[in-house]
PDB file of C-alpha atoms and ligand atoms in Angstrom:
ATOM      1  CA  UNK L   1       7.339 -12.247 -12.741  1.00  0.00           C
ATOM      2  CA  UNK L   2       6.389  -9.700 -10.151  1.00  0.00           C
ATOM      3  CA  UNK L   3       3.303  -7.581 -10.668  1.00  0.00           C
ATOM      4  CA  UNK L   4       3.053  -3.880 -11.435  1.00  0.00           C
ATOM      5  CA  UNK L   5       0.501  -2.335  -9.122  1.00  0.00           C
ATOM      6  CA  UNK L   6      -1.007   1.109  -8.739  1.00  0.00           C
ATOM      7  CA  UNK L   7      -3.063   1.537  -5.582  1.00  0.00           C
ATOM      8  CA  UNK L   8      -5.096   4.550  -4.490  1.00  0.00           C
ATOM      9  CA  UNK L   9      -5.450   5.345  -0.810  1.00  0.00           C
ATOM     10  CA  UNK L  10      -8.497   7.576  -0.536  1.00  0.00           C
ATOM     11  CA  UNK L  11      -8.057   8.112   3.214  1.00  0.00           C
ATOM     12  CA  UNK L  12     -10.942   9.940   4.944  1.00  0.00           C
ATOM     13  CA  UNK L  13     -12.146  11.527   1.713  1.00  0.00           C
ATOM     14  CA  UNK L  14     -15.308  11.189  -0.386  1.00  0.00           C
ATOM     15  CA  UNK L  15     -18.784  10.365   0.861  1.00  0.00           C
ATOM     16  CA  UNK L  16     -20.922   7.644  -0.703  1.00  0.00           C
ATOM     17  CA  UNK L  17     -21.985   9.560  -3.811  1.00  0.00           C
ATOM     18  CA  UNK L  18     -18.558  11.064  -4.378  1.00  0.00           C
ATOM     19  CA  UNK L  19     -16.971   7.627  -4.067  1.00  0.00           C
ATOM     20  CA  UNK L  20     -19.421   6.183  -6.557  1.00  0.00           C
ATOM     21  CA  UNK L  21     -18.680   9.001  -8.985  1.00  0.00           C
ATOM     22  CA  UNK L  22     -14.941   8.387  -8.678  1.00  0.00           C
ATOM     23  CA  UNK L  23     -15.400   4.650  -9.208  1.00  0.00           C
ATOM     24  CA  UNK L  24     -17.489   5.242 -12.322  1.00  0.00           C
ATOM     25  CA  UNK L  25     -14.839   7.609 -13.629  1.00  0.00           C
ATOM     26  CA  UNK L  26     -12.123   5.025 -13.035  1.00  0.00           C
ATOM     27  CA  UNK L  27     -14.118   2.242 -14.650  1.00  0.00           C
ATOM     28  CA  UNK L  28     -14.551   4.443 -17.668  1.00  0.00           C
ATOM     29  CA  UNK L  29     -10.928   5.552 -17.903  1.00  0.00           C
ATOM     30  CA  UNK L  30      -9.374   2.202 -16.986  1.00  0.00           C
ATOM     31  CA  UNK L  31     -11.586  -0.082 -19.015  1.00  0.00           C
ATOM     32  CA  UNK L  32      -8.643  -1.998 -20.420  1.00  0.00           C
ATOM     33  CA  UNK L  33      -5.307  -2.460 -18.757  1.00  0.00           C
ATOM     34  CA  UNK L  34      -3.139  -5.508 -18.912  1.00  0.00           C
ATOM     35  CA  UNK L  35       0.267  -4.755 -17.446  1.00  0.00           C
ATOM     36  CA  UNK L  36      -0.852  -3.293 -14.155  1.00  0.00           C
ATOM     37  CA  UNK L  37      -3.098  -4.247 -11.244  1.00  0.00           C
ATOM     38  CA  UNK L  38      -5.297  -1.446  -9.949  1.00  0.00           C
ATOM     39  CA  UNK L  39      -6.405  -1.296  -6.313  1.00  0.00           C
ATOM     40  CA  UNK L  40      -8.537   1.372  -4.655  1.00  0.00           C
ATOM     41  CA  UNK L  41      -8.985   1.864  -0.924  1.00  0.00           C
ATOM     42  CA  UNK L  42     -12.134   3.850  -0.082  1.00  0.00           C
ATOM     43  CA  UNK L  43     -13.137   4.554   3.481  1.00  0.00           C
ATOM     44  CA  UNK L  44     -14.915   1.773   5.455  1.00  0.00           C
ATOM     45  CA  UNK L  45     -18.456   3.074   4.886  1.00  0.00           C
ATOM     46  CA  UNK L  46     -17.993   2.918   1.115  1.00  0.00           C
ATOM     47  CA  UNK L  47     -16.280  -0.455   0.824  1.00  0.00           C
ATOM     48  CA  UNK L  48     -19.387  -2.557   0.262  1.00  0.00           C
ATOM     49  CA  UNK L  49     -20.717  -0.259  -2.423  1.00  0.00           C
ATOM     50  CA  UNK L  50     -17.269  -0.286  -4.057  1.00  0.00           C
ATOM     51  CA  UNK L  51     -17.061  -4.092  -4.160  1.00  0.00           C
ATOM     52  CA  UNK L  52     -20.556  -4.221  -5.705  1.00  0.00           C
ATOM     53  CA  UNK L  53     -19.766  -1.483  -8.200  1.00  0.00           C
ATOM     54  CA  UNK L  54     -16.518  -3.157  -9.257  1.00  0.00           C
ATOM     55  CA  UNK L  55     -17.839  -6.723  -9.522  1.00  0.00           C
ATOM     56  CA  UNK L  56     -17.511  -6.823 -13.314  1.00  0.00           C
ATOM     57  CA  UNK L  57     -14.295  -4.836 -13.281  1.00  0.00           C
ATOM     58  CA  UNK L  58     -10.700  -5.896 -12.682  1.00  0.00           C
ATOM     59  CA  UNK L  59     -10.164  -3.009 -10.286  1.00  0.00           C
ATOM     60  CA  UNK L  60      -9.700  -4.405  -6.784  1.00  0.00           C
ATOM     61  CA  UNK L  61     -10.824  -2.967  -3.476  1.00  0.00           C
ATOM     62  CA  UNK L  62      -8.734  -2.674  -0.317  1.00  0.00           C
ATOM     63  CA  UNK L  63      -9.473  -1.520   3.225  1.00  0.00           C
ATOM     64  CA  UNK L  64      -7.262   1.140   4.778  1.00  0.00           C
ATOM     65  CA  UNK L  65      -6.926  -0.642   8.114  1.00  0.00           C
ATOM     66  CA  UNK L  66      -8.386  -3.443  10.221  1.00  0.00           C
ATOM     67  CA  UNK L  67      -8.268  -4.762  13.765  1.00  0.00           C
ATOM     68  CA  UNK L  68      -6.072  -7.684  14.712  1.00  0.00           C
ATOM     69  CA  UNK L  69      -8.666  -9.717  16.586  1.00  0.00           C
ATOM     70  CA  UNK L  70     -11.569 -11.721  15.292  1.00  0.00           C
ATOM     71  CA  UNK L  71     -14.413 -10.037  17.168  1.00  0.00           C
ATOM     72  CA  UNK L  72     -15.314  -8.611  20.551  1.00  0.00           C
ATOM     73  CA  UNK L  73     -15.504  -5.457  22.610  1.00  0.00           C
ATOM     74  CA  UNK L  74     -13.453  -3.147  20.385  1.00  0.00           C
ATOM     75  CA  UNK L  75     -15.764  -0.227  19.749  1.00  0.00           C
ATOM     76  CA  UNK L  76     -15.277   1.359  16.372  1.00  0.00           C
ATOM     77  CA  UNK L  77     -13.103  -1.389  14.952  1.00  0.00           C
ATOM     78  CA  UNK L  78     -13.476  -3.661  11.900  1.00  0.00           C
ATOM     79  CA  UNK L  79     -12.269  -7.258  11.617  1.00  0.00           C
ATOM     80  CA  UNK L  80     -10.765  -9.251   8.775  1.00  0.00           C
ATOM     81  CA  UNK L  81     -13.845 -11.470   8.700  1.00  0.00           C
ATOM     82  CA  UNK L  82     -16.111  -8.443   8.273  1.00  0.00           C
ATOM     83  CA  UNK L  83     -14.030  -7.205   5.378  1.00  0.00           C
ATOM     84  CA  UNK L  84     -14.005 -10.608   3.719  1.00  0.00           C
ATOM     85  CA  UNK L  85     -17.756 -10.926   4.136  1.00  0.00           C
ATOM     86  CA  UNK L  86     -18.225  -7.936   1.812  1.00  0.00           C
ATOM     87  CA  UNK L  87     -15.645  -9.118  -0.705  1.00  0.00           C
ATOM     88  CA  UNK L  88     -12.625  -7.130   0.442  1.00  0.00           C
ATOM     89  CA  UNK L  89      -9.520  -9.301   0.135  1.00  0.00           C
ATOM     90  CA  UNK L  90      -6.774  -6.695   0.570  1.00  0.00           C
ATOM     91  CA  UNK L  91      -5.838  -4.402   3.440  1.00  0.00           C
ATOM     92  CA  UNK L  92      -3.365  -1.561   3.812  1.00  0.00           C
ATOM     93  CA  UNK L  93      -1.417  -1.905   7.069  1.00  0.00           C
ATOM     94  CA  UNK L  94       1.183   0.339   8.643  1.00  0.00           C
ATOM     95  CA  UNK L  95       0.421   3.553   6.799  1.00  0.00           C
ATOM     96  CA  UNK L  96       2.484   6.345   8.353  1.00  0.00           C
ATOM     97  CA  UNK L  97      -0.714   8.184   9.324  1.00  0.00           C
ATOM     98  CA  UNK L  98      -1.831   5.115  11.320  1.00  0.00           C
ATOM     99  CA  UNK L  99       1.602   4.932  12.918  1.00  0.00           C
ATOM    100  CA  UNK L 100       1.749   8.676  13.717  1.00  0.00           C
ATOM    101  CA  UNK L 101      -1.845   9.551  14.665  1.00  0.00           C
ATOM    102  CA  UNK L 102      -3.097   6.253  16.076  1.00  0.00           C
ATOM    103  CA  UNK L 103       0.040   4.984  17.751  1.00  0.00           C
ATOM    104  CA  UNK L 104       0.366   1.829  15.672  1.00  0.00           C
ATOM    105  CA  UNK L 105       3.641   0.181  16.636  1.00  0.00           C
ATOM    106  CA  UNK L 106       5.718  -2.380  14.767  1.00  0.00           C
ATOM    107  CA  UNK L 107       4.526  -5.024  17.245  1.00  0.00           C
ATOM    108  CA  UNK L 108       0.853  -4.197  16.707  1.00  0.00           C
ATOM    109  CA  UNK L 109       1.395  -4.209  12.959  1.00  0.00           C
ATOM    110  CA  UNK L 110       3.066  -7.613  13.130  1.00  0.00           C
ATOM    111  CA  UNK L 111      -0.069  -8.905  14.802  1.00  0.00           C
ATOM    112  CA  UNK L 112      -2.360  -7.268  12.218  1.00  0.00           C
ATOM    113  CA  UNK L 113      -0.223  -8.788   9.459  1.00  0.00           C
ATOM    114  CA  UNK L 114      -0.695 -12.236  11.024  1.00  0.00           C
ATOM    115  CA  UNK L 115      -4.455 -11.823  11.202  1.00  0.00           C
ATOM    116  CA  UNK L 116      -4.698 -10.656   7.595  1.00  0.00           C
ATOM    117  CA  UNK L 117      -2.568 -13.522   6.304  1.00  0.00           C
ATOM    118  CA  UNK L 118      -4.413 -16.106   8.405  1.00  0.00           C
ATOM    119  CA  UNK L 119      -7.579 -14.855   6.721  1.00  0.00           C
ATOM    120  CA  UNK L 120      -6.017 -15.264   3.261  1.00  0.00           C
ATOM    121  CA  UNK L 121      -5.975 -11.545   2.690  1.00  0.00           C
ATOM    122  CA  UNK L 122      -3.330  -9.621   0.776  1.00  0.00           C
ATOM    123  CA  UNK L 123      -1.444  -7.055   2.834  1.00  0.00           C
ATOM    124  CA  UNK L 124      -0.128  -3.789   1.456  1.00  0.00           C
ATOM    125  CA  UNK L 125       2.513  -3.158   4.103  1.00  0.00           C
ATOM    126  CA  UNK L 126       3.631   0.483   4.385  1.00  0.00           C
ATOM    127  CA  UNK L 127       6.814   1.733   5.940  1.00  0.00           C
ATOM    128  CA  UNK L 128       9.311   4.548   5.491  1.00  0.00           C
ATOM    129  CA  UNK L 129      11.579   6.937   7.288  1.00  0.00           C
ATOM    130  CA  UNK L 130      10.928  10.448   8.606  1.00  0.00           C
ATOM    131  CA  UNK L 131      12.841  13.472   7.339  1.00  0.00           C
ATOM    132  CA  UNK L 132      15.004  13.556  10.455  1.00  0.00           C
ATOM    133  CA  UNK L 133      16.052   9.939   9.875  1.00  0.00           C
ATOM    134  CA  UNK L 134      17.231  10.813   6.385  1.00  0.00           C
ATOM    135  CA  UNK L 135      19.056  13.918   7.628  1.00  0.00           C
ATOM    136  CA  UNK L 136      20.874  11.733  10.135  1.00  0.00           C
ATOM    137  CA  UNK L 137      21.622   9.151   7.458  1.00  0.00           C
ATOM    138  CA  UNK L 138      19.614   6.626   9.467  1.00  0.00           C
ATOM    139  CA  UNK L 139      17.006   5.958   6.755  1.00  0.00           C
ATOM    140  CA  UNK L 140      18.271   2.529   5.771  1.00  0.00           C
ATOM    141  CA  UNK L 141      18.407   1.372   9.385  1.00  0.00           C
ATOM    142  CA  UNK L 142      14.909   2.711  10.119  1.00  0.00           C
ATOM    143  CA  UNK L 143      13.406   1.041   7.062  1.00  0.00           C
ATOM    144  CA  UNK L 144      15.178  -2.243   7.796  1.00  0.00           C
ATOM    145  CA  UNK L 145      13.908  -2.165  11.359  1.00  0.00           C
ATOM    146  CA  UNK L 146      10.275  -1.496  10.355  1.00  0.00           C
ATOM    147  CA  UNK L 147      10.418  -4.235   7.778  1.00  0.00           C
ATOM    148  CA  UNK L 148      11.969  -6.794  10.085  1.00  0.00           C
ATOM    149  CA  UNK L 149       9.749  -6.071  13.072  1.00  0.00           C
ATOM    150  CA  UNK L 150       6.500  -5.849  11.140  1.00  0.00           C
ATOM    151  CA  UNK L 151       6.936  -8.542   8.561  1.00  0.00           C
ATOM    152  CA  UNK L 152       9.939 -10.812   8.833  1.00  0.00           C
ATOM    153  CA  UNK L 153       8.234 -13.279  11.159  1.00  0.00           C
ATOM    154  CA  UNK L 154       5.923 -14.508   8.384  1.00  0.00           C
ATOM    155  CA  UNK L 155       6.341 -17.873   6.667  1.00  0.00           C
ATOM    156  CA  UNK L 156       7.950 -17.953   3.235  1.00  0.00           C
ATOM    157  CA  UNK L 157       4.718 -19.171   1.695  1.00  0.00           C
ATOM    158  CA  UNK L 158       2.905 -16.001   2.797  1.00  0.00           C
ATOM    159  CA  UNK L 159       5.097 -13.604   0.839  1.00  0.00           C
ATOM    160  CA  UNK L 160       2.897 -14.165  -2.195  1.00  0.00           C
ATOM    161  CA  UNK L 161       0.183 -12.279  -0.280  1.00  0.00           C
ATOM    162  CA  UNK L 162       2.380  -9.310   0.562  1.00  0.00           C
ATOM    163  CA  UNK L 163       2.818  -6.065  -1.363  1.00  0.00           C
ATOM    164  CA  UNK L 164       5.319  -3.583   0.030  1.00  0.00           C
ATOM    165  CA  UNK L 165       4.863   0.178  -0.069  1.00  0.00           C
ATOM    166  CA  UNK L 166       7.946   2.242   0.692  1.00  0.00           C
ATOM    167  CA  UNK L 167       6.668   5.666   1.661  1.00  0.00           C
ATOM    168  CA  UNK L 168       9.161   8.187   2.999  1.00  0.00           C
ATOM    169  CA  UNK L 169       7.070  10.149   5.488  1.00  0.00           C
ATOM    170  CA  UNK L 170       8.569  13.459   4.363  1.00  0.00           C
ATOM    171  CA  UNK L 171       7.127  12.893   0.896  1.00  0.00           C
ATOM    172  CA  UNK L 172       3.555  12.013   1.874  1.00  0.00           C
ATOM    173  CA  UNK L 173       1.066  14.741   1.072  1.00  0.00           C
ATOM    174  CA  UNK L 174       3.841  17.334   1.056  1.00  0.00           C
ATOM    175  CA  UNK L 175       4.391  17.753  -2.668  1.00  0.00           C
ATOM    176  CA  UNK L 176       7.974  16.693  -1.978  1.00  0.00           C
ATOM    177  CA  UNK L 177       8.848  13.518  -3.893  1.00  0.00           C
ATOM    178  CA  UNK L 178      11.816  11.241  -3.457  1.00  0.00           C
ATOM    179  CA  UNK L 179      13.888  11.439  -6.614  1.00  0.00           C
ATOM    180  CA  UNK L 180      13.691   8.382  -8.854  1.00  0.00           C
ATOM    181  CA  UNK L 181      17.266   7.624  -7.775  1.00  0.00           C
ATOM    182  CA  UNK L 182      16.405   7.845  -4.060  1.00  0.00           C
ATOM    183  CA  UNK L 183      13.407   5.566  -4.602  1.00  0.00           C
ATOM    184  CA  UNK L 184      15.443   3.056  -6.598  1.00  0.00           C
ATOM    185  CA  UNK L 185      18.243   3.073  -4.015  1.00  0.00           C
ATOM    186  CA  UNK L 186      15.835   2.291  -1.170  1.00  0.00           C
ATOM    187  CA  UNK L 187      13.831  -0.276  -3.137  1.00  0.00           C
ATOM    188  CA  UNK L 188      17.030  -2.109  -4.079  1.00  0.00           C
ATOM    189  CA  UNK L 189      18.052  -2.079  -0.420  1.00  0.00           C
ATOM    190  CA  UNK L 190      14.656  -3.479   0.609  1.00  0.00           C
ATOM    191  CA  UNK L 191      14.897  -6.242  -1.980  1.00  0.00           C
ATOM    192  CA  UNK L 192      18.413  -7.099  -0.865  1.00  0.00           C
ATOM    193  CA  UNK L 193      17.298  -7.239   2.775  1.00  0.00           C
ATOM    194  CA  UNK L 194      14.488  -9.634   1.859  1.00  0.00           C
ATOM    195  CA  UNK L 195      16.838 -11.745  -0.265  1.00  0.00           C
ATOM    196  CA  UNK L 196      19.236 -12.124   2.668  1.00  0.00           C
ATOM    197  CA  UNK L 197      16.474 -13.377   4.956  1.00  0.00           C
ATOM    198  CA  UNK L 198      14.173 -15.284   2.594  1.00  0.00           C
ATOM    199  CA  UNK L 199      16.169 -15.903  -0.589  1.00  0.00           C
ATOM    200  CA  UNK L 200      16.397 -14.362  -4.024  1.00  0.00           C
ATOM    201  CA  UNK L 201      13.225 -15.836  -5.459  1.00  0.00           C
ATOM    202  CA  UNK L 202      10.950 -14.311  -2.843  1.00  0.00           C
ATOM    203  CA  UNK L 203      12.793 -10.995  -3.072  1.00  0.00           C
ATOM    204  CA  UNK L 204      12.459 -10.943  -6.861  1.00  0.00           C
ATOM    205  CA  UNK L 205       8.769 -11.756  -6.789  1.00  0.00           C
ATOM    206  CA  UNK L 206       7.565  -9.224  -4.232  1.00  0.00           C
ATOM    207  CA  UNK L 207       6.146  -5.995  -5.643  1.00  0.00           C
ATOM    208  CA  UNK L 208       7.557  -2.869  -4.018  1.00  0.00           C
ATOM    209  CA  UNK L 209       5.473   0.254  -4.555  1.00  0.00           C
ATOM    210  CA  UNK L 210       6.699   3.781  -4.023  1.00  0.00           C
ATOM    211  CA  UNK L 211       4.429   6.263  -2.254  1.00  0.00           C
ATOM    212  CA  UNK L 212       4.861   9.973  -1.658  1.00  0.00           C
ATOM    213  CA  UNK L 213       3.452  12.756  -3.839  1.00  0.00           C
ATOM    214  CA  UNK L 214       3.318  10.664  -7.019  1.00  0.00           C
ATOM    215  CA  UNK L 215       1.497  12.600  -9.744  1.00  0.00           C
ATOM    216  CA  UNK L 216       0.895  12.194 -13.469  1.00  0.00           C
ATOM    217  CA  UNK L 217       3.906  14.420 -14.098  1.00  0.00           C
ATOM    218  CA  UNK L 218       6.456  12.399 -12.131  1.00  0.00           C
ATOM    219  CA  UNK L 219       5.033   8.859 -12.177  1.00  0.00           C
ATOM    220  CA  UNK L 220       6.734   7.694 -15.330  1.00  0.00           C
ATOM    221  CA  UNK L 221      10.304   8.465 -14.266  1.00  0.00           C
ATOM    222  CA  UNK L 222       9.765   6.877 -10.842  1.00  0.00           C
ATOM    223  CA  UNK L 223       8.062   3.754 -12.226  1.00  0.00           C
ATOM    224  CA  UNK L 224      10.826   3.392 -14.817  1.00  0.00           C
ATOM    225  CA  UNK L 225      13.280   2.390 -12.091  1.00  0.00           C
ATOM    226  CA  UNK L 226      13.967  -1.323 -12.065  1.00  0.00           C
ATOM    227  CA  UNK L 227      13.015  -2.011  -8.443  1.00  0.00           C
ATOM    228  CA  UNK L 228       9.941   0.240  -8.399  1.00  0.00           C
ATOM    229  CA  UNK L 229       6.901  -1.858  -9.275  1.00  0.00           C
ATOM    230  CA  UNK L 230       4.246   0.832  -9.092  1.00  0.00           C
ATOM    231  CA  UNK L 231       2.881   3.257  -6.572  1.00  0.00           C
ATOM    232  CA  UNK L 232       0.647   3.853  -3.593  1.00  0.00           C
ATOM    233  CA  UNK L 233      -1.053   7.113  -4.381  1.00  0.00           C
ATOM    234  CA  UNK L 234      -2.819   9.470  -1.977  1.00  0.00           C
ATOM    235  CA  UNK L 235      -3.921  12.910  -3.177  1.00  0.00           C
ATOM    236  CA  UNK L 236      -3.595  12.240  -6.896  1.00  0.00           C
ATOM    237  CA  UNK L 237      -5.802   9.139  -6.643  1.00  0.00           C
ATOM    238  CA  UNK L 238      -8.831  11.250  -5.691  1.00  0.00           C
ATOM    239  CA  UNK L 239      -9.360  12.344  -9.258  1.00  0.00           C
ATOM    240  CA  UNK L 240     -10.154   9.722 -11.910  1.00  0.00           C
ATOM    241  CA  UNK L 241      -8.188  11.437 -14.623  1.00  0.00           C
ATOM    242  CA  UNK L 242      -4.981  11.843 -12.640  1.00  0.00           C
ATOM    243  CA  UNK L 243      -5.179   8.352 -11.129  1.00  0.00           C
ATOM    244  CA  UNK L 244      -5.737   6.839 -14.566  1.00  0.00           C
ATOM    245  CA  UNK L 245      -2.826   8.845 -15.943  1.00  0.00           C
ATOM    246  CA  UNK L 246      -0.599   7.481 -13.163  1.00  0.00           C
ATOM    247  CA  UNK L 247      -1.767   3.920 -13.850  1.00  0.00           C
ATOM    248  CA  UNK L 248      -1.028   4.429 -17.535  1.00  0.00           C
ATOM    249  CA  UNK L 249       2.479   5.620 -16.688  1.00  0.00           C
ATOM    250  CA  UNK L 250       3.527   2.054 -15.810  1.00  0.00           C
TER     251      UNK L 250
HETATM  252  C1  PEP B 301      -0.112   8.092   0.917  1.00  0.00           C
HETATM  253  O1  PEP B 301      -0.807   8.621   1.767  1.00  0.00           O
HETATM  254  O2  PEP B 301       0.077   6.877   0.946  1.00  0.00           O
HETATM  255  C2  PEP B 301       0.465   8.939  -0.101  1.00  0.00           C
HETATM  256  C3  PEP B 301       1.439   8.469  -0.836  1.00  0.00           C
HETATM  257  O3  PEP B 301      -0.056  10.211  -0.205  1.00  0.00           O
HETATM  258  P1  PEP B 301       0.327  11.311  -1.304  1.00  0.00           P
HETATM  259  O4  PEP B 301       0.358  10.620  -2.647  1.00  0.00           O
HETATM  260  O5  PEP B 301      -0.755  12.328  -1.212  1.00  0.00           O
HETATM  261  O6  PEP B 301       1.673  11.841  -0.941  1.00  0.00           O
END
């Protein structure tokens, strides 16, 4: 049975005290949940505090990025080992903002994926087409290409440590959401593509999250689709009440 997951990407928002306040709010509002895994991704400086704060909670903590090498002269970067040393076991890779603003290519992401998996971390792998791709009816090809180049080199056994996040770039932070039907259509395509390469069992077991302007008001109809296993939430995850409402929509 694949897992339902709601993950919050807090991006470069919230300082230490604000992060703590949000975590306390979430702990309060999400004290009991059984059918969904909750993951939050604060910024690097707040990760250690978050892992400490959530020790007695089932809410998990993820990093928003990491470097692909173990250590060395990479000013400003953070390694998998550093994350693991503070109890962070999950990392978001390939977010469209990393791809667009920091030049992260499919090849670089493939190497980051390897490092994360070699360190027994779970990867939330993000991918999705731009508006122009969809206008040109190239969205399936673009998504297939990102998926294959970034992820399809991994061993079958590693799929259990992969969560996919389909995030059409045109829907991220824009208020524009893919319709439930558009999300379902793409998620089914992604699952079929994985089934063709790795078999039906792996494809059935992998959780595919939808990301792009999910809010309390639209979460339920998106999550109701059979191939949508939850969401990666940006803006609406910055408020405990709205994030909890989204988690409860599963
Ligand atoms: C995201 O950044 O992953 C995201 C989905 O953002 P938002 O929910 O704000 O569109």
